[in-house]
Coordinates of C-alpha atoms and ligand atoms in Angstrom, one line a residue:
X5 CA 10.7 90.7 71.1
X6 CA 10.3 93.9 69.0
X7 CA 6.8 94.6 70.4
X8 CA 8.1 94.1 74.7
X9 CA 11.3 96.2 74.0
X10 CA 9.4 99.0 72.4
X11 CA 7.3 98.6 75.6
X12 CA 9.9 98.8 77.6
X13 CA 11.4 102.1 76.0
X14 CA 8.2 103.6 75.9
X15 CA 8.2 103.1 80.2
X16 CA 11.7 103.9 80.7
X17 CA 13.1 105.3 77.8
X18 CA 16.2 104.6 75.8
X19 CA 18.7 105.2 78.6
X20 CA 18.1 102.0 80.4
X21 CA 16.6 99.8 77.6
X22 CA 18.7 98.7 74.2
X23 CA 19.0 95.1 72.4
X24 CA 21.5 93.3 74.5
X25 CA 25.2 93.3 72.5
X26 CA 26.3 90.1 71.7
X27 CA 29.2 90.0 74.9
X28 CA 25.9 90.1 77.4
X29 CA 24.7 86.7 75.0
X30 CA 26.9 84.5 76.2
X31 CA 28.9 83.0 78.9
X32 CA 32.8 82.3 79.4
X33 CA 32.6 78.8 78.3
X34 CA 30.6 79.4 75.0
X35 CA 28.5 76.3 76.1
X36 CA 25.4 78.6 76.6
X37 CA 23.9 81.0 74.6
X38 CA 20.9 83.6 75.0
X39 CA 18.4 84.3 71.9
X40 CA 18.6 88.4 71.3
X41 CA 16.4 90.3 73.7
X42 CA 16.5 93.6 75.4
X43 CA 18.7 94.3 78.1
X44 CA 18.1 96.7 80.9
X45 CA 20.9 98.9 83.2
X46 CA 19.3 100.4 86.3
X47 CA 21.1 103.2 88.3
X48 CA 19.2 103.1 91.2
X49 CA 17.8 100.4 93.6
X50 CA 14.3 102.4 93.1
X51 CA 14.7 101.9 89.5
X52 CA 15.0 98.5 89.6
X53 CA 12.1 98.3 91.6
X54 CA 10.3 99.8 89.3
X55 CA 11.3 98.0 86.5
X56 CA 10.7 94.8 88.6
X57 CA 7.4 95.1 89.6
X58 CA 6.3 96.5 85.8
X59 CA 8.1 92.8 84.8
X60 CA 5.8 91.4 87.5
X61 CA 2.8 92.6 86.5
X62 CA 3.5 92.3 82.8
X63 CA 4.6 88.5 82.8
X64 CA 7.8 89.2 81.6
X65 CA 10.5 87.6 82.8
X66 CA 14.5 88.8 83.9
X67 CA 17.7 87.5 84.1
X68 CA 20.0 89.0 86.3
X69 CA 23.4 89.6 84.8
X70 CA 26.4 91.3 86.5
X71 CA 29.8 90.7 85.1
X72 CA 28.7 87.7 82.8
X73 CA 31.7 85.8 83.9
X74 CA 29.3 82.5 85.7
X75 CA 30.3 79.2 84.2
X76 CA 26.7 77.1 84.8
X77 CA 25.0 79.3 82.1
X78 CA 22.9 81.3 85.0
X79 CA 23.3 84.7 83.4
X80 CA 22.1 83.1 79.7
X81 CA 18.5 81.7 78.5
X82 CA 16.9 80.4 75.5
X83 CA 13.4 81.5 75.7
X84 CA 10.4 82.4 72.9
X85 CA 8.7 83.7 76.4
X86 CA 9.4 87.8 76.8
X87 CA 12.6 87.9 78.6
X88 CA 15.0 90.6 79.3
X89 CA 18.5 90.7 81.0
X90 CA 18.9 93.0 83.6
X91 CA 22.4 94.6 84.3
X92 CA 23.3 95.9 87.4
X93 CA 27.0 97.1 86.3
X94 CA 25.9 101.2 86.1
X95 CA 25.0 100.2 90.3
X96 CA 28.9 100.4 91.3
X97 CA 28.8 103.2 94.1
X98 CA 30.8 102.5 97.3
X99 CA 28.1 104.0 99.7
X100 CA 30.3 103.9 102.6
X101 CA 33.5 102.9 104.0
X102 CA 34.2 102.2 107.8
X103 CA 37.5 101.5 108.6
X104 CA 36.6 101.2 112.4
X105 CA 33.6 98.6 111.8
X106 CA 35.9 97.2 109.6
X107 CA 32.9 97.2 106.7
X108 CA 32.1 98.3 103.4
X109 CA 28.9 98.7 102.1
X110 CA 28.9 98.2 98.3
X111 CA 26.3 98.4 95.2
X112 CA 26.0 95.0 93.2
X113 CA 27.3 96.5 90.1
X114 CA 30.7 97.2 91.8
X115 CA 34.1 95.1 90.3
X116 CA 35.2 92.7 92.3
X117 CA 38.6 94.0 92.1
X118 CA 37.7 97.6 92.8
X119 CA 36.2 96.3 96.1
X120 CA 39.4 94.5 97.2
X121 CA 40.9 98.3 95.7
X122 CA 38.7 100.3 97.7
X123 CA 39.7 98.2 100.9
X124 CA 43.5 98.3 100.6
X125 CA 43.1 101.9 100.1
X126 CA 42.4 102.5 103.8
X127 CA 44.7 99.7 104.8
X128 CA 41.8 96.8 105.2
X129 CA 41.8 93.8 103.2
X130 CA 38.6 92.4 101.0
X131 CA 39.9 88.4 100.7
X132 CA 37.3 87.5 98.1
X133 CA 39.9 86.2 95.1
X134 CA 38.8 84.8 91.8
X135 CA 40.5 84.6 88.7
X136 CA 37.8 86.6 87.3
X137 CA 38.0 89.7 90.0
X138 CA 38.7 92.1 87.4
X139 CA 35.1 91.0 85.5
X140 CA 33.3 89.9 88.1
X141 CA 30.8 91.7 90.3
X142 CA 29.4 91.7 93.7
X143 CA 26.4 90.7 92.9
X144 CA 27.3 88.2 90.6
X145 CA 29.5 86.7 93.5
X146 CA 26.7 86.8 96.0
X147 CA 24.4 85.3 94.0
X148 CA 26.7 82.3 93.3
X149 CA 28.5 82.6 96.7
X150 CA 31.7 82.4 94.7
X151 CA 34.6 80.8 96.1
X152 CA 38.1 81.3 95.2
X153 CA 41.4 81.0 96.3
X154 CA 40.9 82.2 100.0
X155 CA 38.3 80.1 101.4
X156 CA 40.4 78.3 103.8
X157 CA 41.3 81.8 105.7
X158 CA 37.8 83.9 105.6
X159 CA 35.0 81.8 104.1
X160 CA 33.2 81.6 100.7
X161 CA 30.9 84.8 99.9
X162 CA 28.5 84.0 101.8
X163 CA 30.9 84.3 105.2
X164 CA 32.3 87.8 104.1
X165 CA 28.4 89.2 103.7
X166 CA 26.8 91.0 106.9
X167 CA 23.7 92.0 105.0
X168 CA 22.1 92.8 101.8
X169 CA 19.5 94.7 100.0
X170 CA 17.4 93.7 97.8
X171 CA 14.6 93.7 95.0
X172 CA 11.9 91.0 95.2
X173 CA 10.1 89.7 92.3
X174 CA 7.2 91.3 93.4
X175 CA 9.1 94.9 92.8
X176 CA 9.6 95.0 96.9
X177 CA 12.8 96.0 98.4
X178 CA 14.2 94.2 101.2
X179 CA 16.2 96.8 102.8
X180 CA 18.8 94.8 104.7
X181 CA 21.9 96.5 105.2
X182 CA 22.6 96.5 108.9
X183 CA 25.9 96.7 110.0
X184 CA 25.7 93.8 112.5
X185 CA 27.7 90.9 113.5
X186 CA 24.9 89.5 115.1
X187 CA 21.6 89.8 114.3
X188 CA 18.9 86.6 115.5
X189 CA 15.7 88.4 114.9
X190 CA 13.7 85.5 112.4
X191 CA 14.6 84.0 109.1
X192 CA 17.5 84.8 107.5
X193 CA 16.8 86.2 104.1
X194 CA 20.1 87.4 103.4
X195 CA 21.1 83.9 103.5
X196 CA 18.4 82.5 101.3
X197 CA 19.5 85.2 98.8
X198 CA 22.8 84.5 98.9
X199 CA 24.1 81.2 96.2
X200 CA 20.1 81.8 94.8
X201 CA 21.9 82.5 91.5
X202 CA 19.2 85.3 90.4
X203 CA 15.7 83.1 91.1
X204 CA 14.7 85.0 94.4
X205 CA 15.2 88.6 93.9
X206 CA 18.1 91.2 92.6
X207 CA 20.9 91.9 94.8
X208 CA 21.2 95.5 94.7
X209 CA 24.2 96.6 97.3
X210 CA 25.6 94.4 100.0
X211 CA 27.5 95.6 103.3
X212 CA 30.9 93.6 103.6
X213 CA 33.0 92.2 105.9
X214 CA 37.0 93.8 105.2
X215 CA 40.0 92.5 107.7
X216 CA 43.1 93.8 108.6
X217 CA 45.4 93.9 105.9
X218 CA 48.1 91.4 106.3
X219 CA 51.7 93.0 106.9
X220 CA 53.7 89.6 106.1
X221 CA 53.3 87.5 103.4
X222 CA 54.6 84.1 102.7
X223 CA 54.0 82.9 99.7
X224 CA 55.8 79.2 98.6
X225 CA 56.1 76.4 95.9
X226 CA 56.4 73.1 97.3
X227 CA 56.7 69.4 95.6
X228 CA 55.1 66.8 97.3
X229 CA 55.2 63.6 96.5
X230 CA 51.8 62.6 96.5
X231 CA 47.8 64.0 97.1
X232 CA 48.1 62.2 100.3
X233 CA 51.2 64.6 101.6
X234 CA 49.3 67.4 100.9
X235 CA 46.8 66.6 103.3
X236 CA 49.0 65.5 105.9
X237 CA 50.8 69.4 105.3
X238 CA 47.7 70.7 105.6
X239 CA 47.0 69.0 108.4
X240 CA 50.5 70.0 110.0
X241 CA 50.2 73.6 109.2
X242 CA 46.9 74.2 110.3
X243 CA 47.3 72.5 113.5
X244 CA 50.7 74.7 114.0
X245 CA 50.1 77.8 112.1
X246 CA 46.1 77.9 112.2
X247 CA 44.5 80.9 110.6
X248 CA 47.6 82.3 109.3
X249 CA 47.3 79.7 106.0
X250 CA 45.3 82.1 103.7
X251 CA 45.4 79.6 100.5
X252 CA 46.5 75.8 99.6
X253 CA 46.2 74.9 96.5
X254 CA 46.8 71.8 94.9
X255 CA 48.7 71.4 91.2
X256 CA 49.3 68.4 89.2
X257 CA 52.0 68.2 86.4
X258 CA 49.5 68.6 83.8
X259 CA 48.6 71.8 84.7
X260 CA 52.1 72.4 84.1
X261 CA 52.2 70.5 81.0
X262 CA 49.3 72.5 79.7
X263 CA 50.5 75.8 80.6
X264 CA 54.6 75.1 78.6
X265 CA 52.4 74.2 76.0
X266 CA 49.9 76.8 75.5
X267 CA 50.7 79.6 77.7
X268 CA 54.5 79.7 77.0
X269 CA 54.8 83.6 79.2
X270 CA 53.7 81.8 82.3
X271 CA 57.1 81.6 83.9
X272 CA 57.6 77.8 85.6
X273 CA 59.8 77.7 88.1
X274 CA 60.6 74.3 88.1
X275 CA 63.3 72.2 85.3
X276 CA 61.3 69.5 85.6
X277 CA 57.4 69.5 86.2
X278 CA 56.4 67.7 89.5
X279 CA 53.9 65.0 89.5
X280 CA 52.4 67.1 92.4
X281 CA 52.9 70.2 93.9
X282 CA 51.0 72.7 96.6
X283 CA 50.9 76.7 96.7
X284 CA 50.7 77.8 100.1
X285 CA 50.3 81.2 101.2
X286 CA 50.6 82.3 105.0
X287 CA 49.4 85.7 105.8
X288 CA 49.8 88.0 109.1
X289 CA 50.4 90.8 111.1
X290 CA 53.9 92.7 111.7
X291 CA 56.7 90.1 113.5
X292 CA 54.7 87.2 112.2
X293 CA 58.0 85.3 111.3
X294 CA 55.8 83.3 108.8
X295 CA 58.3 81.6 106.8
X296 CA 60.6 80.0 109.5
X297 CA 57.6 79.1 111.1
X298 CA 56.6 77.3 107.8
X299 CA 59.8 75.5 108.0
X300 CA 59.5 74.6 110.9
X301 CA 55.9 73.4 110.7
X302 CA 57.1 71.1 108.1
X303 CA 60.3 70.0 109.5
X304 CA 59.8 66.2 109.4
X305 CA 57.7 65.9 106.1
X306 CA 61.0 67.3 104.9
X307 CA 63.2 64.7 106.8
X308 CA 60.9 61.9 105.5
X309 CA 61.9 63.7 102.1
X310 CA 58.0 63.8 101.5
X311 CA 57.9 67.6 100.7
X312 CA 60.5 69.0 98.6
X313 CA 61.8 71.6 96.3
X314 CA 60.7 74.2 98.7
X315 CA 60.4 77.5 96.4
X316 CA 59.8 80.5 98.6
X317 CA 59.1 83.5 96.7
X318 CA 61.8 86.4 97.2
X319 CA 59.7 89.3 96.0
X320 CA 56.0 90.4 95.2
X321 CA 57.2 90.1 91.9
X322 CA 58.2 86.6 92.4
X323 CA 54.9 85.4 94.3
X324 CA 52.6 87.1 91.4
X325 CA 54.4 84.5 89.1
X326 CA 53.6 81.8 91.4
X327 CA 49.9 82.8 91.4
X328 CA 49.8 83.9 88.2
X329 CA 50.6 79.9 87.7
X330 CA 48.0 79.1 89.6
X331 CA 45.4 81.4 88.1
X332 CA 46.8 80.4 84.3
X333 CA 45.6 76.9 84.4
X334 CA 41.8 77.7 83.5
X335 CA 42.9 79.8 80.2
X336 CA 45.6 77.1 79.6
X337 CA 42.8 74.3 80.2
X338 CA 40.5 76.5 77.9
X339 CA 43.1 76.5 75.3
X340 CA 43.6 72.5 75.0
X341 CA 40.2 72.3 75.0
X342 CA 38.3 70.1 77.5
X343 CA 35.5 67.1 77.1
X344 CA 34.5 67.9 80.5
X345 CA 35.1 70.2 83.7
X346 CA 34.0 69.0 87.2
X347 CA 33.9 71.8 90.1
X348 CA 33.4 69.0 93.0
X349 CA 33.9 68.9 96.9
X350 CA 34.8 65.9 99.0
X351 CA 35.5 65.4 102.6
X352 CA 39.2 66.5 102.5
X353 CA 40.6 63.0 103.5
X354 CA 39.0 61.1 100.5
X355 CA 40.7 62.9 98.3
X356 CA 43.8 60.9 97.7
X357 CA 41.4 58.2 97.0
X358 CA 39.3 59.9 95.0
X359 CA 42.1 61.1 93.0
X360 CA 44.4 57.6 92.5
X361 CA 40.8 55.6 92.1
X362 CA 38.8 57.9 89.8
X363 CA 40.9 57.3 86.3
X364 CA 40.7 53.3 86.6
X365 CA 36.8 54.3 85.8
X366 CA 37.3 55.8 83.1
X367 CA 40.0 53.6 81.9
X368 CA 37.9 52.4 79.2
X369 CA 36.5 55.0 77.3
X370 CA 40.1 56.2 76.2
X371 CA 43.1 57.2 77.2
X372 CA 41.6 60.5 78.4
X373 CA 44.1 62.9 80.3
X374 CA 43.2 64.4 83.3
X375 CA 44.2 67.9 84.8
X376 CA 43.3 67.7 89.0
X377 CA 44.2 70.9 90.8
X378 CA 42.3 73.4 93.0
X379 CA 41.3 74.7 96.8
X380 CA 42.6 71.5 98.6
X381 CA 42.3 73.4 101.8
X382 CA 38.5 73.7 101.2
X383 CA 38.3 70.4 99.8
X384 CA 37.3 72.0 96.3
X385 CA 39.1 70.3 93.2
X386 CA 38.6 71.2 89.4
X387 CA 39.0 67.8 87.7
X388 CA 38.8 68.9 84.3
X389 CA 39.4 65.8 81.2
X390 CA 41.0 66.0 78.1
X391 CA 41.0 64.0 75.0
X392 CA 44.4 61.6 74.8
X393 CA 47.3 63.4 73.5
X394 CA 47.6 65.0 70.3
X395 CA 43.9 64.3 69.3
X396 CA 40.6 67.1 69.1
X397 CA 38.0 67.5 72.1
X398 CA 35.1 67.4 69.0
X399 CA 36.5 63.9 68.8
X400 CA 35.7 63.2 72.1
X401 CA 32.2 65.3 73.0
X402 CA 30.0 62.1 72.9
X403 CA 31.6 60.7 75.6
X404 CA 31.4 64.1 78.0
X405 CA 27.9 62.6 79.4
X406 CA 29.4 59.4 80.3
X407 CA 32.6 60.7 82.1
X408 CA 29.7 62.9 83.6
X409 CA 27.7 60.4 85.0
X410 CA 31.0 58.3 86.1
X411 CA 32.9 61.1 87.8
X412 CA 29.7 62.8 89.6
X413 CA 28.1 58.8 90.6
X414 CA 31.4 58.2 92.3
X415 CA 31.3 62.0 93.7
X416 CA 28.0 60.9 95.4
X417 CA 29.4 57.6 96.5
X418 CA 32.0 59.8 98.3
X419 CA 29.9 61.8 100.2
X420 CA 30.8 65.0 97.8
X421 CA 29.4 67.7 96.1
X422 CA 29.3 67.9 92.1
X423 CA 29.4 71.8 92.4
X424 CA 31.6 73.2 95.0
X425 CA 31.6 76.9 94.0
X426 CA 30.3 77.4 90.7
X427 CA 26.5 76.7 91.4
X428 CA 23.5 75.2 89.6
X429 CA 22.6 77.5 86.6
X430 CA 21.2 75.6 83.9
X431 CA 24.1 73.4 83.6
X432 CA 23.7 71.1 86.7
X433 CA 20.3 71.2 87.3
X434 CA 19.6 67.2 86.1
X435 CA 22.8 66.7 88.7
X436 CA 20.5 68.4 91.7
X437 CA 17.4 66.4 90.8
X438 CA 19.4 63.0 90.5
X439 CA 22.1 63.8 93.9
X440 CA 20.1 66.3 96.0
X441 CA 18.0 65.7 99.0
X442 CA 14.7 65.5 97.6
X443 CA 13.2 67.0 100.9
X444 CA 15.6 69.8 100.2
X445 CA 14.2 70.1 96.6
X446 CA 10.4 70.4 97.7
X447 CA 11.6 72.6 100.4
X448 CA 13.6 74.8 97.4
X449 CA 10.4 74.4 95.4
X450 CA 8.5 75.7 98.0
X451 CA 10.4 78.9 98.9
X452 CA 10.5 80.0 94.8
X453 CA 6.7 79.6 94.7
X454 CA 6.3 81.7 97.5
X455 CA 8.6 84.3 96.7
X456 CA 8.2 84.2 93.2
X457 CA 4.8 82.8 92.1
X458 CA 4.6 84.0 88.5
X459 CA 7.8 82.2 88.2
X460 CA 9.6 85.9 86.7
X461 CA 12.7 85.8 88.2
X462 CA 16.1 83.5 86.6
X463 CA 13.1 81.2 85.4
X464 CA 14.8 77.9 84.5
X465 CA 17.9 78.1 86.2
X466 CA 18.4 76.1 89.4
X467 CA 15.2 74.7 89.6
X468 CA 13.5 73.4 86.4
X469 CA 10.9 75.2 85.2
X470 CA 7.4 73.9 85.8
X471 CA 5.4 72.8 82.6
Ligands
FAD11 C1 38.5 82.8 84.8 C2 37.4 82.5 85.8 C3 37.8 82.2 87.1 C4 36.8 81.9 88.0 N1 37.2 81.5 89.3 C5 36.2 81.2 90.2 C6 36.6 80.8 91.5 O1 37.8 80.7 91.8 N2 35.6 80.6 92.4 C7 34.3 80.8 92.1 O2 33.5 80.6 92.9 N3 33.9 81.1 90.9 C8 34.8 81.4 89.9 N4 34.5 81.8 88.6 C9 33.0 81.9 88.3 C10 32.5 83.3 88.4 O3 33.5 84.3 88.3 C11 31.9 83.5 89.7 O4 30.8 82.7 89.7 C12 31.4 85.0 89.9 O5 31.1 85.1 91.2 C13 30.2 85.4 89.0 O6 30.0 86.8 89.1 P1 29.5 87.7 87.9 O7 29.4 89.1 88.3 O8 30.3 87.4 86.7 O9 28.0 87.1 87.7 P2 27.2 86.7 86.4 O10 27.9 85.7 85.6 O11 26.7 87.9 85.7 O12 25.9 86.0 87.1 C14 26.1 84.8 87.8 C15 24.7 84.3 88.3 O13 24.3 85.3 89.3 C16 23.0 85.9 88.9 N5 23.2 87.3 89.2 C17 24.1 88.2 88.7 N6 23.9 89.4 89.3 C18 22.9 89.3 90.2 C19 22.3 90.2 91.1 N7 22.6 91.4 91.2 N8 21.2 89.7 91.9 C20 20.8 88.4 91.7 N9 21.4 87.5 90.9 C21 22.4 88.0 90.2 C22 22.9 85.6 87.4 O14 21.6 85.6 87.0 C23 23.6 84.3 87.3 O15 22.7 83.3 87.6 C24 35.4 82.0 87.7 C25 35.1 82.4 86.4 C26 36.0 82.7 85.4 C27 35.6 83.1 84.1

């Protein structure tokens, strides 16, 4: 290492290169770790051209990195090969603003949440929303096509992205910014870039879809008495209220449990947990009458007395509790402590069945507690197991491959998807060999070798490396 980062200073000096600090070594989870190596921060995209194509022709081989806050281990690599991470977080410039195209145009470096900042400023909305927004960075989320709470309304990443530019592993750029809506002219590059988690190129600025910002917002608690009602509420709202349901998201009374017990400033609003419970949000212009249009949208669920406890927040302040809740139940997971997590998608009306079949499988192994909840309007559940009450996860980590292989099998058999939002990164890559289309896989083979030959870019991370 000493030999490539003394290379690597004596090319671009000691402003872009140092030894990465230990934060850029490892990921949110602590389940990945990188060896020490040198880390590089571009300011330009011409710099990291530069540095690029000197990696290229120098075998050495780079990890894009960007807020560090990816949970399949993408950003992180154990290597003795010469490896360096490469930051774009100096890249944060807002190169333009459009309020009448309704577009930003962003560098990959820039925080999530500043985006979403920079948009309310001139009354637009950015709907990408994570947990992580105040971490997390454009072209982080790109690369992953993060989800988050929004999907439902305006799309994963991937829908809110109208072009990109970017740095091929062969130092190229790809200069693909257009401001178009439409745009048929040949492959689709900005696509293949997009959810490529770092293995086809560096992201370097993206230009960005932004909406009218919503003037009403209805934000509500509800207790349902079952998985199976929230469907049907779904179901009921969208086909009455359509676009204007901007998140639905699904809670179970563990994630309550969890959050009394190890997050005790998370305000709960109800005396006692529900078994089930859904956090809708309905978002839309002035006169919208959202929540007597809620109401009435779920008129007879109530008369059936299958959605209760209707808790409609009174104030900003009041719906910030209710997400922060929501957004509370992955530190409150993290602070129990886990065996496994499971970021899956199923067709939206197995999920009931998913949910009431999936702990008879494991019924076995233990009396293993399980925390369900997640973006049941997209289908997307984190299914997250615990060791039984009152004992240690360590106790418990030798089973984490078999709930594994029992939870994503049955995923498969479901006509799922054993990562909904999170990606492939090092973590699921035996998961993509065993599920995956294996014409897809060549076909994913295929497109790395050609646009990456030497194999430099994200080298091990999606697609296993080649011997
Ligand atoms: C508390 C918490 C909540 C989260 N909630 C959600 C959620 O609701 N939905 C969701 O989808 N995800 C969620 N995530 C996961 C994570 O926030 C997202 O995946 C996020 O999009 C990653 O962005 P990042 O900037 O941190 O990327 P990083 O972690 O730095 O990188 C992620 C991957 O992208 C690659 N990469 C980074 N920058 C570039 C670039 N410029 N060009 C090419 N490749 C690049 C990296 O090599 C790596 O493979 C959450 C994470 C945390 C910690």
């Amino acid at each position: 290492m000493d030999k490539i980062f003394d290379i690597l200073v004596a090319k671009f000096g000691s402003d872009l290169i140092s030894l990465a600090e230990k934060k850029y070594l490892e990921e949110p989870r602590g389940r990945y770790q990188s060896n020490p190596m040198p880390i590089i921060k571009p300011k330009t995209t011409k710099q990291v051209s530069e540095i690029i194509s000197f990696c290229n022709q120098n075998n050495i081989r780079v990890i894009p990195y960007a807020g560090g806050t990816g949970l399949v281990g993408g950003q992180t690599i154990k290597t003795n090969k010469d490896t360096i991470l490469l930051s774009v977080e100096r890249m944060q410039a807002i190169r333009d603003i459009l309020p009448d195209e309704n577009i930003i145009i962003v560098e990959a470096g820039a925080i999530l949440e500043n985006v979403r900042q920079a948009a309310s400023n001139i009354d637009r909305l950015f709907p990408l929303a994570l947990a992580s927004q105040g971490s997390c960075r454009i072209g982080g989320n790109l690369a992953t096509n993060a989800g988050g709470v929004q999907v439902v309304r305006y799309g994963n990443t991937r829908d809110l992205c109208l072009g990109i530019e970017a740095v091929l592993p062969d130092g190229s750029i790809l200069n693909g910014l257009k401001r178009l809506r439409k745009d048929n002219t040949g492959y689709d590059l900005r696509n293949l870039l997009i959810g490529s988690e770092g293995t086809l190129g560096i992201i370097t600025a993206a230009c960005l879809k932004l909406f009218p910002k919503p003037k009403e917002t209805v934000t509500g608690l509800f207790v349902i008495s079952n998985p199976e009602i929230a469907i049907k509420t779904l179901a009921e709202l969208q086909a009455k209220l359509d676009t204007s349901i901007t998140a639905f998201e699904l809670i179970h009374k563990q994630s309550y449990n969890f959050l009394s017990e190890v997050c005790p400033d998370v305000k709960i609003p109800f005396d006692k947990h529900p078994e089930w419970s859904i956090l809708i949000e309905l978002s839309g212009g002035m006169g919208s009458n959202l929540e007597s249009r809620l109401f009435e949208g779920l008129e007879d669920l109530f008369k059936e007395g299958l959605v209760s406890d209707a808790l409609i927040a009174q104030s900003e302040k009041q719906a910030k509790e209710f997400w922060d809740l929501r957004e509370n139940i992955p530190e409150a997971n993290r602070r129990i402590g886990s065996i496994s997590n499971h970021d899956i998608s199923l067709p939206i009306s197995l999920i009931p069945k998913f949910i009431q079949e999936m702990p008879t499988y494991m019924a076995h192994l233990a009396d293993l507690r399980i925390n369900c909840f997640g973006h049941l309007g997209d289908g997307n559940l984190h299914y997250n197991v615990f060791p039984p009450l009152g004992k240690n996860k360590n106790d418990y980590v030798h089973l984490r491959e078999e709930i594994k292989t029992i939870i994503h099998d049955k995923i498969n058999e479901f006509g799922g998807s054993v990562s909904a939002e999170h990606g492939i990164g090092r973590l699921k890559i035996d998961d993509l060999e065993k599920y995956g289309d294996p014409v897809k896989l060549i076909a994913m083979r295929s497109i790395k070798n050609a646009i990456d030959p030497k194999g430099i870019m994200n080298p091990g991370a999606v697609l296993r490396e080649s011997k």
